[in-house]
Coordinates of C-alpha atoms and ligand atoms in Angstrom, one line a residue:
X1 CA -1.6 5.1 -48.4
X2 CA -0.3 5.6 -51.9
X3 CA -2.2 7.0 -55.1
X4 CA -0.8 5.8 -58.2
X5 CA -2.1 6.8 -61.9
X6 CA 0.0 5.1 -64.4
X7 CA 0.6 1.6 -64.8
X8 CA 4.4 1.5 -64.4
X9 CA 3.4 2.7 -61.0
X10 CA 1.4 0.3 -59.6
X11 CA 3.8 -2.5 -61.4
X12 CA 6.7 -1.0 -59.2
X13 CA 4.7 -0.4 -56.3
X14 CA 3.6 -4.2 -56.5
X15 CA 7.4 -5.9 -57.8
X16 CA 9.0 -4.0 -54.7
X17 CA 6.0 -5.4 -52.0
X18 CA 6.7 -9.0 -53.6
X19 CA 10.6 -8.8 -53.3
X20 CA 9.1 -8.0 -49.6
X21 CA 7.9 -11.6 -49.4
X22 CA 4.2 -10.1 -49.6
X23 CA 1.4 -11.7 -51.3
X24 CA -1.0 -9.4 -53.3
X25 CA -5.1 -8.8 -53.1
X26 CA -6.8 -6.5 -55.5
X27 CA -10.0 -4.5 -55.0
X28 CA -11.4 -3.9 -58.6
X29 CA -14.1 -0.7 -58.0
X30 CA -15.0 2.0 -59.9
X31 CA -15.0 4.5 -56.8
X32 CA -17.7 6.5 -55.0
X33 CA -16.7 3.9 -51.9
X34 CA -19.6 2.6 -49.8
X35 CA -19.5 0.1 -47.0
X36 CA -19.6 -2.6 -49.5
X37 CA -16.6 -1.8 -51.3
X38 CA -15.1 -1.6 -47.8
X39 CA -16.0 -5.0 -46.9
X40 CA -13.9 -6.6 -50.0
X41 CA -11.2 -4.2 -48.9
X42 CA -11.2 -5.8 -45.4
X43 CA -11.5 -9.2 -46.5
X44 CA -8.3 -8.5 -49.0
X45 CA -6.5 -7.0 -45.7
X46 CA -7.1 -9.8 -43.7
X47 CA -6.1 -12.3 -46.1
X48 CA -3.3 -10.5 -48.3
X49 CA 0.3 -9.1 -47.5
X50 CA -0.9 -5.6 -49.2
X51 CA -3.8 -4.4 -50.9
X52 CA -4.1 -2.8 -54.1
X53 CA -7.5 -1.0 -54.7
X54 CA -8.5 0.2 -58.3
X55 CA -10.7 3.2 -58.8
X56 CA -11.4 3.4 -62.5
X57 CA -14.9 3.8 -64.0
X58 CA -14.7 2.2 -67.1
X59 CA -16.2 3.9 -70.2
X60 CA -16.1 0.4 -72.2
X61 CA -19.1 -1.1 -69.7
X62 CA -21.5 1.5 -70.1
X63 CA -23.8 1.5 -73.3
X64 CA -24.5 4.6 -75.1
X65 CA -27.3 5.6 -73.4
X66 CA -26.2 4.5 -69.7
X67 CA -25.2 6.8 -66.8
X68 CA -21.2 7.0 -68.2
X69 CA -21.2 10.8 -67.7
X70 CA -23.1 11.5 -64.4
X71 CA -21.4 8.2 -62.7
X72 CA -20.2 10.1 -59.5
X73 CA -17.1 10.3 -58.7
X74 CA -14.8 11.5 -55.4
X75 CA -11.3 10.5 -55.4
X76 CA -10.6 12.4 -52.4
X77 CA -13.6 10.8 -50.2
X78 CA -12.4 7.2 -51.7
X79 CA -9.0 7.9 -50.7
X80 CA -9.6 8.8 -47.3
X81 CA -12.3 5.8 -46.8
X82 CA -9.9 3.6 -48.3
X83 CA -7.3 4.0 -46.2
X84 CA -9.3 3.8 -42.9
X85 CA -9.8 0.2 -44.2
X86 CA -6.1 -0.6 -44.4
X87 CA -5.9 -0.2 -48.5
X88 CA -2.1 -0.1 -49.1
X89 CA -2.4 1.7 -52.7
X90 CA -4.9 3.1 -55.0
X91 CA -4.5 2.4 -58.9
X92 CA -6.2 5.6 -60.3
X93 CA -5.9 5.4 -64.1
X94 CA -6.7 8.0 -66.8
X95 CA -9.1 6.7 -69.9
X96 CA -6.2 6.8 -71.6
X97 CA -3.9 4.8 -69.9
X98 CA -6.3 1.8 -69.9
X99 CA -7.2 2.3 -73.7
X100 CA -4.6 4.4 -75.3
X101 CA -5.4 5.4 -79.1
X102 CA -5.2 2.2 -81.3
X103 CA -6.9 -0.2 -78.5
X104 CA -8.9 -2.9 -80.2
X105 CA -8.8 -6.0 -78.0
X106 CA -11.7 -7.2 -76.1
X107 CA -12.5 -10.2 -74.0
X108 CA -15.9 -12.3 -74.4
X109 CA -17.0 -14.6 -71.9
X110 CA -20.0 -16.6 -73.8
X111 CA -23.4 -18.4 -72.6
X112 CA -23.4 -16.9 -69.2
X113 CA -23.4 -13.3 -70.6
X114 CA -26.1 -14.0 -72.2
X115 CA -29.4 -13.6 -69.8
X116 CA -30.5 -10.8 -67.3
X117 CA -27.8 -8.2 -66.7
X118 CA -26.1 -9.3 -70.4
X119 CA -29.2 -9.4 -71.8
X120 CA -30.3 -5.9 -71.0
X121 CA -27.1 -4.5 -70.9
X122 CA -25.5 -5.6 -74.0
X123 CA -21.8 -5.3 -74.5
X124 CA -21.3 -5.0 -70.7
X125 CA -19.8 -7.8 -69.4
X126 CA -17.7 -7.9 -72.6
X127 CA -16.2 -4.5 -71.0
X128 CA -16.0 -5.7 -67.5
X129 CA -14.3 -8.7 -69.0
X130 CA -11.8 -6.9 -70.8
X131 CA -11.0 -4.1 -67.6
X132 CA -10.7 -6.9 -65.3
X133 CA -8.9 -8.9 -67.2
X134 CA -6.3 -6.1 -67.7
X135 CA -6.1 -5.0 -63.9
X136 CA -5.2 -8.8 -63.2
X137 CA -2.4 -8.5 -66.0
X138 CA -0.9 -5.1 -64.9
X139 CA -1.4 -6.2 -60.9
X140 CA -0.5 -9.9 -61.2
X141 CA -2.9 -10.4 -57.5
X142 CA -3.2 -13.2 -55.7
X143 CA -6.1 -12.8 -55.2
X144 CA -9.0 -10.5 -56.1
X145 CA -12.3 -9.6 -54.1
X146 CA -15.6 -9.3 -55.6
X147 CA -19.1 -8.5 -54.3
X148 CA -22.1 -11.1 -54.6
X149 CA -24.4 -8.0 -55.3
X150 CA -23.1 -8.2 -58.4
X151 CA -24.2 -11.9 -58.4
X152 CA -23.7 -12.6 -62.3
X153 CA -20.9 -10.4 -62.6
X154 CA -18.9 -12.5 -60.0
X155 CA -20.2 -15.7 -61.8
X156 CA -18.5 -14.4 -65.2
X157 CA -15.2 -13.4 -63.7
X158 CA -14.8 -16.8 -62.2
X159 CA -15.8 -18.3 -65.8
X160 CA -13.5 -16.1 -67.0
X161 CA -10.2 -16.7 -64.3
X162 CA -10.7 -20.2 -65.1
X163 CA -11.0 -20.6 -68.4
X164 CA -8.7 -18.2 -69.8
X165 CA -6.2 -20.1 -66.9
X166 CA -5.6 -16.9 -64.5
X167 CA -3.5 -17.9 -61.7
X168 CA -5.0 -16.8 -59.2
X169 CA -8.0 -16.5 -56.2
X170 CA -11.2 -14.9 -57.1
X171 CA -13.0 -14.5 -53.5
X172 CA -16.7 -13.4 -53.6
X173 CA -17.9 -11.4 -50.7
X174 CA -21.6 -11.3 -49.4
X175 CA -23.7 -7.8 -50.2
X176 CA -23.9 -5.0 -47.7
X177 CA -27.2 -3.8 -47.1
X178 CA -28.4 -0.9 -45.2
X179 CA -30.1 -0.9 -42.0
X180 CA -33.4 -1.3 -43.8
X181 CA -32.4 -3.7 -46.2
X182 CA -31.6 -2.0 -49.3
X183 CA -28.4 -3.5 -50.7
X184 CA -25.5 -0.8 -50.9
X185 CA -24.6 0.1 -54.4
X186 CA -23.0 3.8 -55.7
X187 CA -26.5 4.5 -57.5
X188 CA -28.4 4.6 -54.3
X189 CA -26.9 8.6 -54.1
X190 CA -29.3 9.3 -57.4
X191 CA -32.6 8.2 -55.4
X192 CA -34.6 11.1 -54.3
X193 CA -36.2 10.4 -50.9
X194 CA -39.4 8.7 -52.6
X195 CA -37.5 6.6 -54.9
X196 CA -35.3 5.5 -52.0
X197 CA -38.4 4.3 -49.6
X198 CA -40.2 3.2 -52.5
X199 CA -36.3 0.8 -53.4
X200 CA -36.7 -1.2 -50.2
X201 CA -39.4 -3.2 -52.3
X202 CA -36.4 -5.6 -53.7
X203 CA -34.9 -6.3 -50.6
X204 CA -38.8 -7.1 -49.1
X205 CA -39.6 -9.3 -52.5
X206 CA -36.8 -11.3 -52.4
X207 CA -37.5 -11.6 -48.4
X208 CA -41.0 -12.9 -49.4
X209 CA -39.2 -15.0 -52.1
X210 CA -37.3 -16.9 -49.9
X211 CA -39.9 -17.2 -46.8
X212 CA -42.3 -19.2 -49.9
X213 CA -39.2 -21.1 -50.6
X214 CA -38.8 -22.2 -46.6
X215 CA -43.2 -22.9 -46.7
X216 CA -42.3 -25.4 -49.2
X217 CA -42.6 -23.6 -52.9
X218 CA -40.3 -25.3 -55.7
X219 CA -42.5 -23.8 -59.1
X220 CA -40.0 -21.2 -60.5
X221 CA -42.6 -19.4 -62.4
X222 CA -44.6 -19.2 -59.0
X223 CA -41.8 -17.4 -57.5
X224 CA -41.3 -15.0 -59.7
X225 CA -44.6 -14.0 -60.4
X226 CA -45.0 -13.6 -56.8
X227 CA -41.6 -10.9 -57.1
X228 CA -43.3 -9.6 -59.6
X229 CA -46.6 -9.1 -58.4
X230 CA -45.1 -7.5 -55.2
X231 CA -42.8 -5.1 -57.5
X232 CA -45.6 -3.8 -59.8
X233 CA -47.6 -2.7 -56.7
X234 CA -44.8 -0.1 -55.7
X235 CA -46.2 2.7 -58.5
X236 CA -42.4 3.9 -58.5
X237 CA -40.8 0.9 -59.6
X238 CA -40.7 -0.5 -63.1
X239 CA -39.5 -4.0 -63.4
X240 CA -36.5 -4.5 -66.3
X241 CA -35.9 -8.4 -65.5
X242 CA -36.8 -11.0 -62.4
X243 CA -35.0 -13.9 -63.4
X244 CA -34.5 -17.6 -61.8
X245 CA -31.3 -19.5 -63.3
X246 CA -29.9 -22.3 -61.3
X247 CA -26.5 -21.6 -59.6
X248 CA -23.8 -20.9 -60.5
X249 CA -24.4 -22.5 -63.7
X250 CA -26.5 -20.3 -64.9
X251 CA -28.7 -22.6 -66.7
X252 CA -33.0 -22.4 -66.7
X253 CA -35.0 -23.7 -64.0
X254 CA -38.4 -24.6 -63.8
X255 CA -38.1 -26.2 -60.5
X256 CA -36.0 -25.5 -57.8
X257 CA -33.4 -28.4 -57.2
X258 CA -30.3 -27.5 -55.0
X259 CA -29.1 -23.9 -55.4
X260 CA -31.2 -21.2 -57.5
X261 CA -30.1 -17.6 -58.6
X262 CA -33.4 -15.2 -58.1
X263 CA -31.7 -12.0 -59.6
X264 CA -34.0 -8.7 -60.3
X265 CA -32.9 -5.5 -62.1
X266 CA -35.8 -2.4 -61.4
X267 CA -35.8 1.0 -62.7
X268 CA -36.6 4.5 -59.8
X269 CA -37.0 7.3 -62.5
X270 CA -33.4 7.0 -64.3
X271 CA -31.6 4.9 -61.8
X272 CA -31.5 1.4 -62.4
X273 CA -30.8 -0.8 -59.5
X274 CA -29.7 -5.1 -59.2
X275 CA -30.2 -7.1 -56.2
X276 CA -30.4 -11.2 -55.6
X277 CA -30.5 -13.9 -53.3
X278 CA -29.6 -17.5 -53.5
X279 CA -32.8 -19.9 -52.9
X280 CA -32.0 -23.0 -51.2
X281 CA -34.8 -25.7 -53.2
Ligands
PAF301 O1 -18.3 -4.0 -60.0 C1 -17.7 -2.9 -60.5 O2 -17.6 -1.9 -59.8 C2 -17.1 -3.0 -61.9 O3 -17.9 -3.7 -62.7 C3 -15.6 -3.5 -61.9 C4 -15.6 -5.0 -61.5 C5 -14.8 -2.6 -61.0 C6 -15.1 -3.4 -63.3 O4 -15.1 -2.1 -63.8

């Protein structure tokens, strides 16, 4: 497996494996590999001629105040998991190459940005947007592999892909958890052992969420108070959003009709963590 840093790299790395006859899948990550990551990078290698996986944690999604500087980081580890998994070539960027002095363009994906993870996070998805949005111009994939962990994220890249008229596949993956439920994300590493066991209370809620769904619940309001209620009683979890939208449109619910999004963002100490499930009404 090949590790490539500048973008005239990756461009001739990708040209030469399409004059092969190869089609292309890209892995968009911004490293610290867990078994989630892994499971888009099988999912590109059984579907795509090679696979190009980006490790590149992008400054211009992270608000002032967000966890830029401690995000951790192990090129080595990534490059060694990465490769057990088949991963053909690792794009490894500097800041600089992505946003050389003088950068100024940004891409803003509207109305679906605008609730849970967009509202609290303001300015994220505008930089996901725009880092995405320039892997897919320097890598030209196929296709491109995204986790449903990242629920609204994957919603606003596919908004994005289509609107902007992006040829190509976005494929959305279904979130890793551990053994005990909690869903695998590279901010688990900042939990100390209390946080962690006290962290498997979104997994359990949105368990408890959908077994009221199955007894027969529809009242949106119901359901997430009932998340709520079962969040506030962990004394090391403090609730940023529970939100219901339906899905994938994103729009407000009161009761469940078809497909629902039941999202939840939670703060251990610093470390903020997302998880969702779909709720079949
Ligand atoms: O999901 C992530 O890790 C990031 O948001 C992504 C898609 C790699 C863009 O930086």
């Amino acid at each position: 497996m090949k590790i490539v840093h500048t973008i005239a790299e990756i461009r001739e790395f990708v040209r030469q494996a399409r004059l092969a006859g190869c089609t292309v899948g890209l892995v968009p990550t911004m490293g610290y590999l867990h078994e989630g990551h892994l499971e888009l990078m099988r999912r590109a290698r059984e579907r795509c001629g090679i696979v190009v996986a980006s490790v590149f944690v992008n400054p211009t999604q992270f608000g002032p105040n967000e966890d830029l500087a401690r995000y951790p980081r192990d090129l080595e580890r990534d490059a060694r998991l990465a490769a057990e998994v088949g991963v053909d070539v690792i794009f490894n960027p500097p800041v600089e190459e992505m946003y050389p002095p003088g950068y100024c363009t940004y891409v803003d994906v509207e109305r679906i940005t605008e609730n849970m993870c967009g509202a609290s996070r303001p300015g994220h998805f505008r930089g996901v947007a725009t880092v995405v949005t320039k892997l897919f111009n320097i890598v030209r994939p196929d296709a491109a592999f995204f986790g449903q962990k990242d629920a609204q994220q994957a919603l606003v890249i596919r908004r994005m892909a289509a609107d902007l008229n992006m040829d190509l596949e976005i494929v959305t993956v279904p979130t890793v958890r551990e053994p005990d439920g909690l869903a695998m994300s590279s901010r688990n590493v900042y939990l100390d052992p209390e946080q962690r066991r006290a962290a498997l209370v979104l997994a359990g809620s949105l368990d408890r969420a959908v077994e009221a769904v199955r007894a027969g619940e529809r009242d949106v309001l119901q359901i997430r108070r009932l998340v709520e209620e079962l969040i506030r009683a962990e004394p090391l979890a403090r609730i940023d959003y529970v939100e219901i939208y339906s899905y994938p449109g994103l729009e407000p619910v009161e009761r469940l009709q078809g497909q629902a999004l039941l999202a939840l963002a939670v703060k251990f100490g610093q470390t903020r963590l997302i998880d969702n499930v779909i709720l079949e009404g």
